[in-house]
PDB file of C-alpha atoms in Angstrom:
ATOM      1  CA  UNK F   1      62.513 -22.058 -38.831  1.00  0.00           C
ATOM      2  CA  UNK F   2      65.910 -20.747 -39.484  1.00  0.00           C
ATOM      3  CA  UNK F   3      67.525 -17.893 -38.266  1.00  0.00           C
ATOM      4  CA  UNK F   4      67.455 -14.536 -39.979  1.00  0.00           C
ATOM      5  CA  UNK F   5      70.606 -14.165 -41.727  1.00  0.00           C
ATOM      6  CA  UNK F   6      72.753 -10.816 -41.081  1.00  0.00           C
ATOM      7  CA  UNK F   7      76.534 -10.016 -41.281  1.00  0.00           C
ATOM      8  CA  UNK F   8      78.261 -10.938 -38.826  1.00  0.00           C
ATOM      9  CA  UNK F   9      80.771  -7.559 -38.480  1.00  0.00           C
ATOM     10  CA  UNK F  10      80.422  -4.274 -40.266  1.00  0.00           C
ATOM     11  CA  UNK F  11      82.822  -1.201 -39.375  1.00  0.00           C
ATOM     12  CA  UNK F  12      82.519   2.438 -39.921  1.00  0.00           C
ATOM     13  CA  UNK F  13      84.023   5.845 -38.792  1.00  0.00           C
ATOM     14  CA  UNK F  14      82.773   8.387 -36.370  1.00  0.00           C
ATOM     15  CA  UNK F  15      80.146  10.978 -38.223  1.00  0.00           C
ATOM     16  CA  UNK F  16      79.657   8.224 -41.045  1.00  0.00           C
ATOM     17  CA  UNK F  17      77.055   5.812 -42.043  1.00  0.00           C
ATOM     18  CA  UNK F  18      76.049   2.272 -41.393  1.00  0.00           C
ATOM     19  CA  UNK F  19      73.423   0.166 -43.224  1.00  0.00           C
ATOM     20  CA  UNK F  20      73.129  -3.445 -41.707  1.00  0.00           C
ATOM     21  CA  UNK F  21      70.637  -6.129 -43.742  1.00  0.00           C
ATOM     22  CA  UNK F  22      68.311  -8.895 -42.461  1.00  0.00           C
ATOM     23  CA  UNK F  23      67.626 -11.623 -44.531  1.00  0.00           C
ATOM     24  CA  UNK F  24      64.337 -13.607 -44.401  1.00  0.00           C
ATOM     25  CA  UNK F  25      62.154 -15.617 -46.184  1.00  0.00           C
ATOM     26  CA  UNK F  26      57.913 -14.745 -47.419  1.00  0.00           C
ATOM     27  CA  UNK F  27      57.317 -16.257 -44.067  1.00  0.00           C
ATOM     28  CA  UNK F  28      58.497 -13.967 -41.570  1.00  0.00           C
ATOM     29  CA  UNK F  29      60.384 -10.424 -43.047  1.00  0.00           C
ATOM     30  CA  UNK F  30      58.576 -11.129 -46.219  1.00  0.00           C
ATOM     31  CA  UNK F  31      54.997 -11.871 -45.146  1.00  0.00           C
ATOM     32  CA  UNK F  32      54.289  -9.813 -41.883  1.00  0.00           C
ATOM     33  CA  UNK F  33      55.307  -5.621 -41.008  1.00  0.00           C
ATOM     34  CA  UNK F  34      56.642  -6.970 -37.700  1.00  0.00           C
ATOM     35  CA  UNK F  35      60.403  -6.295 -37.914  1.00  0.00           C
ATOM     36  CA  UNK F  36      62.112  -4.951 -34.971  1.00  0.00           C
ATOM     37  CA  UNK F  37      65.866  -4.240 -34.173  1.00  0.00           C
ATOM     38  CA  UNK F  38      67.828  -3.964 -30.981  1.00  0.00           C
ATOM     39  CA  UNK F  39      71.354  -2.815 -29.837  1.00  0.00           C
ATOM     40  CA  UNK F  40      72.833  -5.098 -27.251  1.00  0.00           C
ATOM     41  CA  UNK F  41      76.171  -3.808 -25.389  1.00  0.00           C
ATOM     42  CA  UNK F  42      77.848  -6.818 -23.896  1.00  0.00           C
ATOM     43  CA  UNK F  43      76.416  -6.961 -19.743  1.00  0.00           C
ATOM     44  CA  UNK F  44      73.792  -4.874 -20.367  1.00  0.00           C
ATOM     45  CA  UNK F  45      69.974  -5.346 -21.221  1.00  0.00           C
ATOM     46  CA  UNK F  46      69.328  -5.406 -24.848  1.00  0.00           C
ATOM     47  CA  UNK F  47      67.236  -2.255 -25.843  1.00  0.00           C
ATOM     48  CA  UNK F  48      64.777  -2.097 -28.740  1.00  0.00           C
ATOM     49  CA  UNK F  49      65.288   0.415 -31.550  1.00  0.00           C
ATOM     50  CA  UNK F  50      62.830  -0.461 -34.240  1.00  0.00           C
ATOM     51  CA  UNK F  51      59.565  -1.831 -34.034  1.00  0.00           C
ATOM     52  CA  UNK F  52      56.736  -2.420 -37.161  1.00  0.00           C
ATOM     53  CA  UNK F  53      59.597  -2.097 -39.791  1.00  0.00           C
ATOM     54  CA  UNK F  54      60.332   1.246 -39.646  1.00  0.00           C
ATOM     55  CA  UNK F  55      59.143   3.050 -36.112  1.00  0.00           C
ATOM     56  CA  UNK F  56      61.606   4.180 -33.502  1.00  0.00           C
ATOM     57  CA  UNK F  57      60.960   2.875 -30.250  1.00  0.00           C
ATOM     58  CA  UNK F  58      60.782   5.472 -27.657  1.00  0.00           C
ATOM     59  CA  UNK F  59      63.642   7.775 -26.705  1.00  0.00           C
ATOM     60  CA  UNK F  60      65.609   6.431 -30.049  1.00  0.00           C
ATOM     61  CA  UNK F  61      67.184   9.491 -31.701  1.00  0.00           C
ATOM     62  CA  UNK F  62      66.117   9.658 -35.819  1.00  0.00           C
ATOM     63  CA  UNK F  63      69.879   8.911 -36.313  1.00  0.00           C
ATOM     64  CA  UNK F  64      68.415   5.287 -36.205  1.00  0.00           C
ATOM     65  CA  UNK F  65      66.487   4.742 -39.482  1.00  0.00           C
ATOM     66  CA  UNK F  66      65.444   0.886 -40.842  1.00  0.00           C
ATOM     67  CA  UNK F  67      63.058   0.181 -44.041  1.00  0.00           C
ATOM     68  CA  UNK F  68      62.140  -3.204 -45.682  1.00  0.00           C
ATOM     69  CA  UNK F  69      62.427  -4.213 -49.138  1.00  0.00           C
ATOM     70  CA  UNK F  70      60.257  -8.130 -49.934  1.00  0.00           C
ATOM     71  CA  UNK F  71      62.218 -10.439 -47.663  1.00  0.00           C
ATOM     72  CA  UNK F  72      65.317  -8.052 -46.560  1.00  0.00           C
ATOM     73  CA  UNK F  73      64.921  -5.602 -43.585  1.00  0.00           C
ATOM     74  CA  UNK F  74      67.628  -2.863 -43.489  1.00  0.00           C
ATOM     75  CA  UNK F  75      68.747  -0.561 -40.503  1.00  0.00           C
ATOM     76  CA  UNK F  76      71.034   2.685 -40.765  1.00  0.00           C
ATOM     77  CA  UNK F  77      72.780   4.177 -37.863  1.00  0.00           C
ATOM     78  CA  UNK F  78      73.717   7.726 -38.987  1.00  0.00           C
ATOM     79  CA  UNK F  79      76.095  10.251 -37.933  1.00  0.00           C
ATOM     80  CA  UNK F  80      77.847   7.308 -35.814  1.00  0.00           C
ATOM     81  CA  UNK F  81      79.163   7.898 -32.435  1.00  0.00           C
ATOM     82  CA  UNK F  82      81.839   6.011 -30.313  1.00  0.00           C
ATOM     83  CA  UNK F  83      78.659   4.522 -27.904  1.00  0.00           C
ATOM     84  CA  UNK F  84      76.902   2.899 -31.368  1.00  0.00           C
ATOM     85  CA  UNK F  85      79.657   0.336 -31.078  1.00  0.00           C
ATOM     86  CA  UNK F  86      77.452  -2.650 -30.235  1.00  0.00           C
ATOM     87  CA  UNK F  87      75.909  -6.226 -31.709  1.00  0.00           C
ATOM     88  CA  UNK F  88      72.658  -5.189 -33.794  1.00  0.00           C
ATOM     89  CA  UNK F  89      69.538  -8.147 -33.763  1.00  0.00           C
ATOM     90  CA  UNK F  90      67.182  -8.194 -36.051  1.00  0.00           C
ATOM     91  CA  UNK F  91      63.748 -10.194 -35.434  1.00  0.00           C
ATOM     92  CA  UNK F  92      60.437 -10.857 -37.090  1.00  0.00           C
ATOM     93  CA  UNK F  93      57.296 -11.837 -36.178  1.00  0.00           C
ATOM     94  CA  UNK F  94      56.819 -15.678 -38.147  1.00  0.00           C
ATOM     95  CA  UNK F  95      53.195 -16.211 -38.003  1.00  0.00           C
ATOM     96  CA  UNK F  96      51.731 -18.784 -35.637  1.00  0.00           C
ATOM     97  CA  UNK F  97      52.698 -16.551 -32.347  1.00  0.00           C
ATOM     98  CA  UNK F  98      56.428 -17.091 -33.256  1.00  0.00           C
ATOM     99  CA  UNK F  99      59.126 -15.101 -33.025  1.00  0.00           C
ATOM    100  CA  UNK F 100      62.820 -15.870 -35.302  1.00  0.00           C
ATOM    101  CA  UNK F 101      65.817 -13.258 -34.382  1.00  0.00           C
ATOM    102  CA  UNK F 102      69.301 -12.660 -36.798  1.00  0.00           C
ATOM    103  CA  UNK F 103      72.444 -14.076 -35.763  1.00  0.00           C
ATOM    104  CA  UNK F 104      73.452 -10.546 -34.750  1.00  0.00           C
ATOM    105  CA  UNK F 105      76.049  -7.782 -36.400  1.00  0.00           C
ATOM    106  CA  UNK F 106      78.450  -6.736 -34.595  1.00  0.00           C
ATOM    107  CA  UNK F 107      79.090  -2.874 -35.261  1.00  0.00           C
ATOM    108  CA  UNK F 108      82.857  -1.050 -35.195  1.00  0.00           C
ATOM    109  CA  UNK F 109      83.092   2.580 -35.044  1.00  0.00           C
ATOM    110  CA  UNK F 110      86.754   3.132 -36.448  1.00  0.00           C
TER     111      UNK F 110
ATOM    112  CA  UNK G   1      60.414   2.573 -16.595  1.00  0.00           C
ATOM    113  CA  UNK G   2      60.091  -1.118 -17.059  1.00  0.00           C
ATOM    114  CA  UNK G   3      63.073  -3.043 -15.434  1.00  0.00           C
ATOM    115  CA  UNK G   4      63.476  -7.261 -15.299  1.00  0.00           C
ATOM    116  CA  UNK G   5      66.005  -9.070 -14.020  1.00  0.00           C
ATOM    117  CA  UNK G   6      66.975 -12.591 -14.420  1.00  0.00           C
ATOM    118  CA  UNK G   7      68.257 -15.139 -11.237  1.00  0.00           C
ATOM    119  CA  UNK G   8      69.112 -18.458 -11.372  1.00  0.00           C
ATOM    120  CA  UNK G   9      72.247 -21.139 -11.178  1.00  0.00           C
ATOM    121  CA  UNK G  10      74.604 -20.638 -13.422  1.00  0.00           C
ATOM    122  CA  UNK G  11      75.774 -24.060 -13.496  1.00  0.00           C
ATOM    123  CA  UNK G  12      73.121 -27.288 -14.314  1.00  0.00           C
ATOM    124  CA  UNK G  13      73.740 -30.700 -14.718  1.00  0.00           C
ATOM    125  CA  UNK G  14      73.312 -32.453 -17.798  1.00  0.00           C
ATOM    126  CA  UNK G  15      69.494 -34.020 -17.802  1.00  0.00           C
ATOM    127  CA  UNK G  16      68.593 -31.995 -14.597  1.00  0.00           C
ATOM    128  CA  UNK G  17      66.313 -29.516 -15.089  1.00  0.00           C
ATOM    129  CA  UNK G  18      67.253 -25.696 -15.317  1.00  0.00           C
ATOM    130  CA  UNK G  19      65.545 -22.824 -13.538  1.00  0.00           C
ATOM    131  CA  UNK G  20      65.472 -19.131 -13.960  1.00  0.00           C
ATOM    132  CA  UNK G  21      63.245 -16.434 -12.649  1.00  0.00           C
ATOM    133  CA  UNK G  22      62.439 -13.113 -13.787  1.00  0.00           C
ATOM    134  CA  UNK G  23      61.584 -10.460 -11.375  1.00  0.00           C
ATOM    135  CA  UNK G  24      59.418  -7.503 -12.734  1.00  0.00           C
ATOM    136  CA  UNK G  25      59.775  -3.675 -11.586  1.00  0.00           C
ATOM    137  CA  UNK G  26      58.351  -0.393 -12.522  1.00  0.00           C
ATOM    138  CA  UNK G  27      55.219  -1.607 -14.153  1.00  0.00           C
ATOM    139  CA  UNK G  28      52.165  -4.288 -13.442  1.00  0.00           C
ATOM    140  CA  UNK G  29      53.183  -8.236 -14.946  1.00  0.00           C
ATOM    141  CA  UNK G  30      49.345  -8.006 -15.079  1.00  0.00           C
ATOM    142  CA  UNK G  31      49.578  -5.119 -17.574  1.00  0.00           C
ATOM    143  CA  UNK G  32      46.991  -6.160 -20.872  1.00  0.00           C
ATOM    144  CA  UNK G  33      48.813  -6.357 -24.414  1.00  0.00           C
ATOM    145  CA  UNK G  34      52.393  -7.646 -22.995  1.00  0.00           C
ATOM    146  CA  UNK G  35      53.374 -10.849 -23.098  1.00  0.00           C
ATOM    147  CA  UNK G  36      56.279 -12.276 -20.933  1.00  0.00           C
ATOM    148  CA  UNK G  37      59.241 -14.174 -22.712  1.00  0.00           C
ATOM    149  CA  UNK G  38      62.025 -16.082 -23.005  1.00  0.00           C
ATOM    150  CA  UNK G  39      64.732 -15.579 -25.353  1.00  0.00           C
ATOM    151  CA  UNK G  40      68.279 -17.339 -25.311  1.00  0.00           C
ATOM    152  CA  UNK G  41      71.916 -16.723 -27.141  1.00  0.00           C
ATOM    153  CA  UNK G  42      74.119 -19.759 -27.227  1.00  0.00           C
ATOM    154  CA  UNK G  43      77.830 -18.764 -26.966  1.00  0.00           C
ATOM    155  CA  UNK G  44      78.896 -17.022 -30.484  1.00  0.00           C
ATOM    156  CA  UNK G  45      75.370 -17.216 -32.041  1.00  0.00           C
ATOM    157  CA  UNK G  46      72.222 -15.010 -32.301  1.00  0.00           C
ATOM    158  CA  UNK G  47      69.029 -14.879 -30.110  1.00  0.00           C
ATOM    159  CA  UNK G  48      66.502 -18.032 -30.160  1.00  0.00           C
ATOM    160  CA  UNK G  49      62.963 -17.082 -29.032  1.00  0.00           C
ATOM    161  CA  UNK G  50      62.024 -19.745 -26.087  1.00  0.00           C
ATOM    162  CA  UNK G  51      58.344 -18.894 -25.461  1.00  0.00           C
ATOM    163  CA  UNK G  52      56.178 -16.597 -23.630  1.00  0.00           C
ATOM    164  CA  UNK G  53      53.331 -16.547 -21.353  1.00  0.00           C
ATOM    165  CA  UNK G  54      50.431 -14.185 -20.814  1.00  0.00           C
ATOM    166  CA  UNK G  55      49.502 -12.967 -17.038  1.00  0.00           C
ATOM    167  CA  UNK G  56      46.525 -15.098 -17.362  1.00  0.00           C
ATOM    168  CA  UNK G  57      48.810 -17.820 -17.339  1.00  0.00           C
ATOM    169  CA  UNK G  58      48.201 -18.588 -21.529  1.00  0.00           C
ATOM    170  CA  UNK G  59      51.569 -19.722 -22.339  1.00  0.00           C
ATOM    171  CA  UNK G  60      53.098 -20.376 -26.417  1.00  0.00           C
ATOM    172  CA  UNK G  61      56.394 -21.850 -26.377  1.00  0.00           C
ATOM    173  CA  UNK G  62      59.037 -22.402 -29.658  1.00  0.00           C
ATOM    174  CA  UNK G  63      57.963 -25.668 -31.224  1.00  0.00           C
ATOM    175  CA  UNK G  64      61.475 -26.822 -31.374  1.00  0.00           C
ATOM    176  CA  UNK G  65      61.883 -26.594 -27.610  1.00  0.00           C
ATOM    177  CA  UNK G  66      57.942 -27.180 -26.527  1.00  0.00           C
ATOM    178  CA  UNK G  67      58.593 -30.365 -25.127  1.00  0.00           C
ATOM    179  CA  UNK G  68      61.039 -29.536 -22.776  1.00  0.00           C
ATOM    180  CA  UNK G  69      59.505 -26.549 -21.683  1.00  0.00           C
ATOM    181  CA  UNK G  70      57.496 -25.125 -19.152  1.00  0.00           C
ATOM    182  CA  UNK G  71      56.808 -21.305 -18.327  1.00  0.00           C
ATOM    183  CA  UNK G  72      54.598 -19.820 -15.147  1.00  0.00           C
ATOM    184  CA  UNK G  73      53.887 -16.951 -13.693  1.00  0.00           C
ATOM    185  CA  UNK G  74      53.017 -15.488 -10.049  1.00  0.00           C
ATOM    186  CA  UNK G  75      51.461 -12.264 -10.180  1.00  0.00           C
ATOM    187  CA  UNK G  76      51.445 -11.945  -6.882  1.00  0.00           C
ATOM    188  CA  UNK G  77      55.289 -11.951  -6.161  1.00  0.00           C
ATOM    189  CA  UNK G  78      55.682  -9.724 -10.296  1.00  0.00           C
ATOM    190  CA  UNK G  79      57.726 -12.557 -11.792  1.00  0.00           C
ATOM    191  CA  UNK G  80      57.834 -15.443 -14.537  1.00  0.00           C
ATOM    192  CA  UNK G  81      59.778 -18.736 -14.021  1.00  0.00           C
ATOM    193  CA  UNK G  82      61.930 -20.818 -16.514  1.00  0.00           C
ATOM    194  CA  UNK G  83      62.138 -24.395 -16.397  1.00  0.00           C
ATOM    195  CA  UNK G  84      63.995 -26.223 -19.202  1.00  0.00           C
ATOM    196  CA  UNK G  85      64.022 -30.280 -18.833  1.00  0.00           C
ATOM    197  CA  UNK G  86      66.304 -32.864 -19.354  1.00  0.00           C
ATOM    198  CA  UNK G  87      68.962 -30.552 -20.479  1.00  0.00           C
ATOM    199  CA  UNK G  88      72.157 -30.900 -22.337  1.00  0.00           C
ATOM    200  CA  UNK G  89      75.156 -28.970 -23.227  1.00  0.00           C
ATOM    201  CA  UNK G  90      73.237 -27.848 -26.046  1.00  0.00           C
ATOM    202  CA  UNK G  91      71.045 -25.763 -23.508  1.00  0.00           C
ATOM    203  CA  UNK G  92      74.019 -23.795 -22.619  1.00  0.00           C
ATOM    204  CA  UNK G  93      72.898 -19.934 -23.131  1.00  0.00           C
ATOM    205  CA  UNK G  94      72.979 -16.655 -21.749  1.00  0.00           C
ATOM    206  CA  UNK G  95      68.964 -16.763 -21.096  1.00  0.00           C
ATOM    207  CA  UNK G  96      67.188 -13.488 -21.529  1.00  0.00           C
ATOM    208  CA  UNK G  97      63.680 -12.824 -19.959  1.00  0.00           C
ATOM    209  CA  UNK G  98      61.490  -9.573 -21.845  1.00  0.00           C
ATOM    210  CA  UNK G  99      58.771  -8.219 -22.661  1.00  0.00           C
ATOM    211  CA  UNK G 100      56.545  -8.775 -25.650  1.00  0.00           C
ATOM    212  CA  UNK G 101      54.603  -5.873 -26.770  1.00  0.00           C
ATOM    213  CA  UNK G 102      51.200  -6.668 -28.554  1.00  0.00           C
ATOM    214  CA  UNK G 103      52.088  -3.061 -30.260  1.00  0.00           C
ATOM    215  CA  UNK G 104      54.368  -3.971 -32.631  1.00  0.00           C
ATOM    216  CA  UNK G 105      54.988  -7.298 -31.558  1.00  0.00           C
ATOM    217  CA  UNK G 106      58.238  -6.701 -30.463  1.00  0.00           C
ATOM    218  CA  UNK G 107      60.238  -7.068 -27.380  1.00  0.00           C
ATOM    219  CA  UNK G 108      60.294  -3.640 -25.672  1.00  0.00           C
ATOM    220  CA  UNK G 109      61.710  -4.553 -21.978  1.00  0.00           C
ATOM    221  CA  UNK G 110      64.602  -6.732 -21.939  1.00  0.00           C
ATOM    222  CA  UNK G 111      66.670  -8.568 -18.770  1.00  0.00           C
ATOM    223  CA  UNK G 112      70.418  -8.267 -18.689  1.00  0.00           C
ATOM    224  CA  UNK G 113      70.537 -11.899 -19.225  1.00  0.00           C
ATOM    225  CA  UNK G 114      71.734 -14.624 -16.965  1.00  0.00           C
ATOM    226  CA  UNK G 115      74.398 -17.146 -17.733  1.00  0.00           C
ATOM    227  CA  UNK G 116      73.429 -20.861 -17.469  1.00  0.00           C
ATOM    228  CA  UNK G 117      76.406 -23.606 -18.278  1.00  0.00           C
ATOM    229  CA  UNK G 118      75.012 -27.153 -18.650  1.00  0.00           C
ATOM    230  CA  UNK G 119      78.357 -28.915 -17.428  1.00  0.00           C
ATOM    231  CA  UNK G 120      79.052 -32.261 -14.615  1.00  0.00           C
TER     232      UNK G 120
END
């Protein structure tokens, strides 16, 4: 399996909009509605945003949105604030009881 | 709240075999519907799934890795063990330990991830 491809930077200002993609293939993204994203600050426990394509994990503010369109997963951080500045993973469920993850974005607020 | 936290050497030889721990707090490791896991990031790169393993001891591990790998659990001390043989410097990771949720198969609980260098 190869990793799920995502950019590797993306940059935006305070109070502005973010949409980071997640490219897979008909077997994971495509073929199963088990996409899930997480924010990772460097030193610190990764925490899960997304789970099931498009449901916000718990205590995860609506500014955090994601959707899924045939083999591309997508995930929009709104109204962005200084502490959004982080590396974003996407992952999918891949059938068999395995699990593939993105390469990571890495996220600038400006 | 959920909390897990990884422990280990930071520093293996090459074709020794490397050992991590994850210690679980704030909920039961014999919970039903989670799953316990591995998950590495080499340096620069994304997140490789390693395997998981069920309280019951049921383990699954990522076919490209399987036979190097082995994953166990002791309820009775709340934590999952690591062990990666024969490694190389290709086994040189930050090494995550979290949990998989059977709701929404995705990792809800997540380690602050421990360092390993596979060096001489």
């Amino acid at each position: 399996q190869s990793a799920l491809t995502q950019p590797p930077s993306a940059s935006a200002s305070p109070g502005e909009s973010v949409t980071v993609s997640c490219t897979g293939t008909n077997s994971d993204i495509g073929g199963y509605d088990y996409v899930s994203w997480y924010q990772h600050h460097p030193g610190k426990a990764p925490r899960a945003l997304i789970y099931e394509v498009t449901k916000r994990a718990s205590g995860v503010p609506p500014r955090f949105s994601a959707s899924k369109s045939a083999n591309v997963a997508s995930l929009t951080v709104s109204g962005l604030q200084p502490d959004d500045e982080a590396t974003y993973f996407c992952s999918s469920y891949a059938g068999n009881n395995d699990w593939i993850f993105g390469g990571g974005t890495k996220l600038t607020v400006l | 709240q959920v909390r897990l936290q990884e422990s280990g050497p930071e520093l293996v030889k090459p074709s020794q075999t490397l050992s991590l721990t994850c210690s679980v707090s704030g909920g039961s490791i014999r919970s039903g519907g989670h799953y316990w896991s591995w998950i590495r990031q080499h340096p620069g790169e994304g997140l490789e799934w390693i395997g998981y393993i069920y309280y019951s001891g049921n383990t699954h591990y990522n076919p490209s890795l399987e036979r190097r790998l082995t994953i166990s659990i002791d309820t009775t001390k709340s934590h999952f063990s690591l062990n990666v043989a024969s490694v190389t410097a290709a086994d040189t990771a930050v090494y995550f330990c979290a949990r998989l949720s059977v709701v929404g198969r995705h990792f809800d609980y997540w380690g602050q991830g421990a360092p390993v260098t596979v060096s001489s």
